[in-house]
Amino acid sequence: MADKTRGTTLFVFFRFSAFLFCLLLAPVPTSSHRPKLRFGLNGEFKILQVADMHFANGATTRCLDVLPPQKAHCSDLNTTVFMSRVIAAEKPDLIVFTGDNIFGFDVKDPVKSMNAAFAPAIASKIPWVAILGNHDQESTLTRQELMKHIVKLPNTLSQVNPPEAAHYIDGFGNYNLQIRGAAESSLQNKSVLNLYFLDSGDYSSVPYMEGYDWVKTSQQFWFERTSKRLQRVYNAEPNPQQGTAPGLAYFHIPLPEFWSFDSKNATKGVRQEGTYSASTNSGFFTTLVTRGDVKSVFVGHDHVNDFCGKLKGLNLCYGGGFGYHAYGKAGWERRARVVVAELNKKKGDVKAIRTWKRLDDQHLSVIDAQVLWTSSVNGSVASRL
Ligand SMILES: *[C@@H]1O[C@H](CO)[C@@H](O)[C@H](O)[C@H]1NC(C)=O
Ligand SMILES: *[C@@H]1O[C@H](CO)[C@@H](O)[C@H](O)[C@H]1NC(C)=O
Ligand SMILES: *[C@@H]1O[C@H](CO)[C@@H](O)[C@H](O)[C@H]1NC(C)=O
Ligand SMILES: *[C@@H]1O[C@H](CO)[C@@H](O)[C@H](O)[C@H]1NC(C)=O
């Protein structure tokens, strides 16, 4: 009995301490509680993009567009197995889900489906983030409810929206992540690579502008402010740096400028369907090129396009369809895109950004390796400074 009382007293004490501790932390934004991302001692930071899982109910959800002999034994679980394999093969530092994570229309319980869809990433203990596509909310949860659930899952760095912009920004799932220099280097406390995640919405609700949604003016405004703020910090003491740190932007629906490429003049990869962007051009491409820090945009949405093309110094890259319950092309393997940023060993800033894709075949074949950007004086950074 006595022991029990003592236990309770101790418990109350601990609870009270925890409460005080939380009070102390209260003014600090939640992001400071989360693990900080930085380059590894090998001088690299690797990102795995998973586009369009279209996960539904697991074992009972059949695959679309696989070869006739593959039909009988193929379900959402193949998507799960592919993810576990590619995570094990690449050991990324961050996993990015670029929307249509679940195919809401076929989903019975969106919370269950989302938890199952992200399960291999959660099990890997690798930090991960997700944004939404146009199909995620087609079940019983709204886009806001979906993001509110995602941010509570283990090891995620996703945010519903940035606190400083929450009162004006459109959509749910706009945020920025900063990747600091390698430990023990002079840039260990500076962000040397900036990631932007944006909610490209689902369907237009504007009369006379039907079709898919777009990155709104409020989001572009937030992007521009954030990019300028990050540059000020990058250029400031201690260890002031020149120019901007490179950035990468991830969202779901392609910009209309993705239309500028076909299989022949994309730098790598193929076009096998149209670009299903918004029917209007919201100018985000111009905003990105004008600002100049983002070197590549990564989207999903059009599953059987997987190219990168370079327009006005900005790379436009598709991830390529990942999920088996998503439409695809029978015999054309499901795939994932990997991006690696590499540090300049001497200065500690980013020297190059490369990409390749992994196919879901027996050997997880690597294809279409290419350099997206380098910091050489002849590179795009110098011409914009
Ligand atoms: C899906 O997984 C099953 C069971 O492991 C396997 O037999 C089948 O080949 C996979 N299908 C595809 C298309 O990868
Ligand atoms: C980085 O920050 C840590 C902790 O504040 C500090 O001890 C260290 O000296 C800083 N290093 C550099 C290179 O700025
Ligand atoms: C690529 O080729 C297509 C078709 O020939 C053309 O319309 C487009 O302008 C080209 N794009 C670039 C960036 O050269
Ligand atoms: C930049 O380009 C010039 C002329 O093409 C070349 O001579 C020089 O070696 C290049 N510099 C670097 C660092 O690539």
mmCIF file of N, CA and C and ligand atoms in Angstrom, residues 63 66-67 69-71 73-75 77-79 81 324 334 360, ligand 1:
data_model
loop_
_atom_site.group_PDB
_atom_site.id
_atom_site.type_symbol
_atom_site.label_atom_id
_atom_site.label_comp_id
_atom_site.label_asym_id
_atom_site.label_seq_id
_atom_site.Cartn_x
_atom_site.Cartn_y
_atom_site.Cartn_z
ATOM 1 N N CYS A 63 -3.588 -4.927 -57.812
ATOM 2 C CA CYS A 63 -2.680 -4.088 -58.605
ATOM 3 C C CYS A 63 -3.341 -3.710 -59.929
ATOM 4 N N VAL A 66 -0.427 -4.482 -64.402
ATOM 5 C CA VAL A 66 0.719 -5.388 -64.344
ATOM 6 C C VAL A 66 0.502 -6.434 -65.438
ATOM 7 N N LEU A 67 1.519 -7.211 -65.758
ATOM 8 C CA LEU A 67 1.392 -8.199 -66.834
ATOM 9 C C LEU A 67 0.393 -9.277 -66.417
ATOM 10 N N PRO A 69 0.337 -12.537 -66.177
ATOM 11 C CA PRO A 69 0.739 -13.546 -65.177
ATOM 12 C C PRO A 69 0.998 -12.966 -63.770
ATOM 13 N N GLN A 70 1.169 -11.646 -63.671
ATOM 14 C CA GLN A 70 1.442 -11.030 -62.369
ATOM 15 C C GLN A 70 0.156 -10.686 -61.612
ATOM 16 N N LYS A 71 -0.960 -10.701 -62.330
ATOM 17 C CA LYS A 71 -2.226 -10.207 -61.752
ATOM 18 C C LYS A 71 -2.654 -10.942 -60.487
ATOM 19 N N HIS A 73 -1.211 -12.557 -58.061
ATOM 20 C CA HIS A 73 -0.519 -12.417 -56.777
ATOM 21 C C HIS A 73 0.031 -11.017 -56.591
ATOM 22 N N CYS A 74 -0.812 -10.047 -56.768
ATOM 23 C CA CYS A 74 -0.311 -8.679 -56.664
ATOM 24 C C CYS A 74 -1.335 -7.794 -55.958
ATOM 25 N N SER A 75 -0.874 -7.103 -54.927
ATOM 26 C CA SER A 75 -1.757 -6.236 -54.131
ATOM 27 C C SER A 75 -0.960 -5.041 -53.619
ATOM 28 N N LEU A 77 0.361 -4.870 -50.963
ATOM 29 C CA LEU A 77 1.518 -5.368 -50.216
ATOM 30 C C LEU A 77 2.784 -5.348 -51.073
ATOM 31 N N ASN A 78 2.611 -5.409 -52.409
ATOM 32 C CA ASN A 78 3.782 -5.293 -53.286
ATOM 33 C C ASN A 78 4.383 -3.895 -53.183
ATOM 34 N N THR A 79 3.528 -2.894 -52.978
ATOM 35 C CA THR A 79 4.014 -1.522 -52.793
ATOM 36 C C THR A 79 4.845 -1.452 -51.508
ATOM 37 N N VAL A 81 6.387 -3.974 -49.980
ATOM 38 C CA VAL A 81 7.634 -4.730 -50.120
ATOM 39 C C VAL A 81 8.662 -3.922 -50.927
ATOM 40 N N TYR A 324 1.442 0.058 -56.712
ATOM 41 C CA TYR A 324 0.846 -0.945 -57.595
ATOM 42 C C TYR A 324 -0.648 -0.777 -57.779
ATOM 43 N N ARG A 334 7.505 -0.288 -61.678
ATOM 44 C CA ARG A 334 7.291 0.786 -60.713
ATOM 45 C C ARG A 334 8.667 1.270 -60.274
ATOM 46 N N ASP A 360 11.607 -1.424 -59.504
ATOM 47 C CA ASP A 360 11.199 -2.590 -58.725
ATOM 48 C C ASP A 360 11.337 -3.847 -59.577
HETATM 49 C C1 LIG B 1 3.933 -9.177 -55.802
HETATM 50 O O1 LIG B 1 4.307 -9.934 -54.674
HETATM 51 C C2 LIG B 1 4.117 -11.347 -54.857
HETATM 52 C C3 LIG B 1 4.343 -12.023 -53.521
HETATM 53 O O2 LIG B 1 5.618 -11.729 -53.035
HETATM 54 C C4 LIG B 1 5.078 -11.799 -55.930
HETATM 55 O O3 LIG B 1 4.929 -13.161 -56.147
HETATM 56 C C5 LIG B 1 4.768 -11.043 -57.212
HETATM 57 O O4 LIG B 1 5.717 -11.371 -58.195
HETATM 58 C C6 LIG B 1 4.790 -9.528 -56.990
HETATM 59 N N1 LIG B 1 4.301 -8.889 -58.190
HETATM 60 C C7 LIG B 1 4.953 -7.901 -58.812
HETATM 61 C C8 LIG B 1 4.300 -7.343 -60.010
HETATM 62 O O5 LIG B 1 6.026 -7.492 -58.417
#
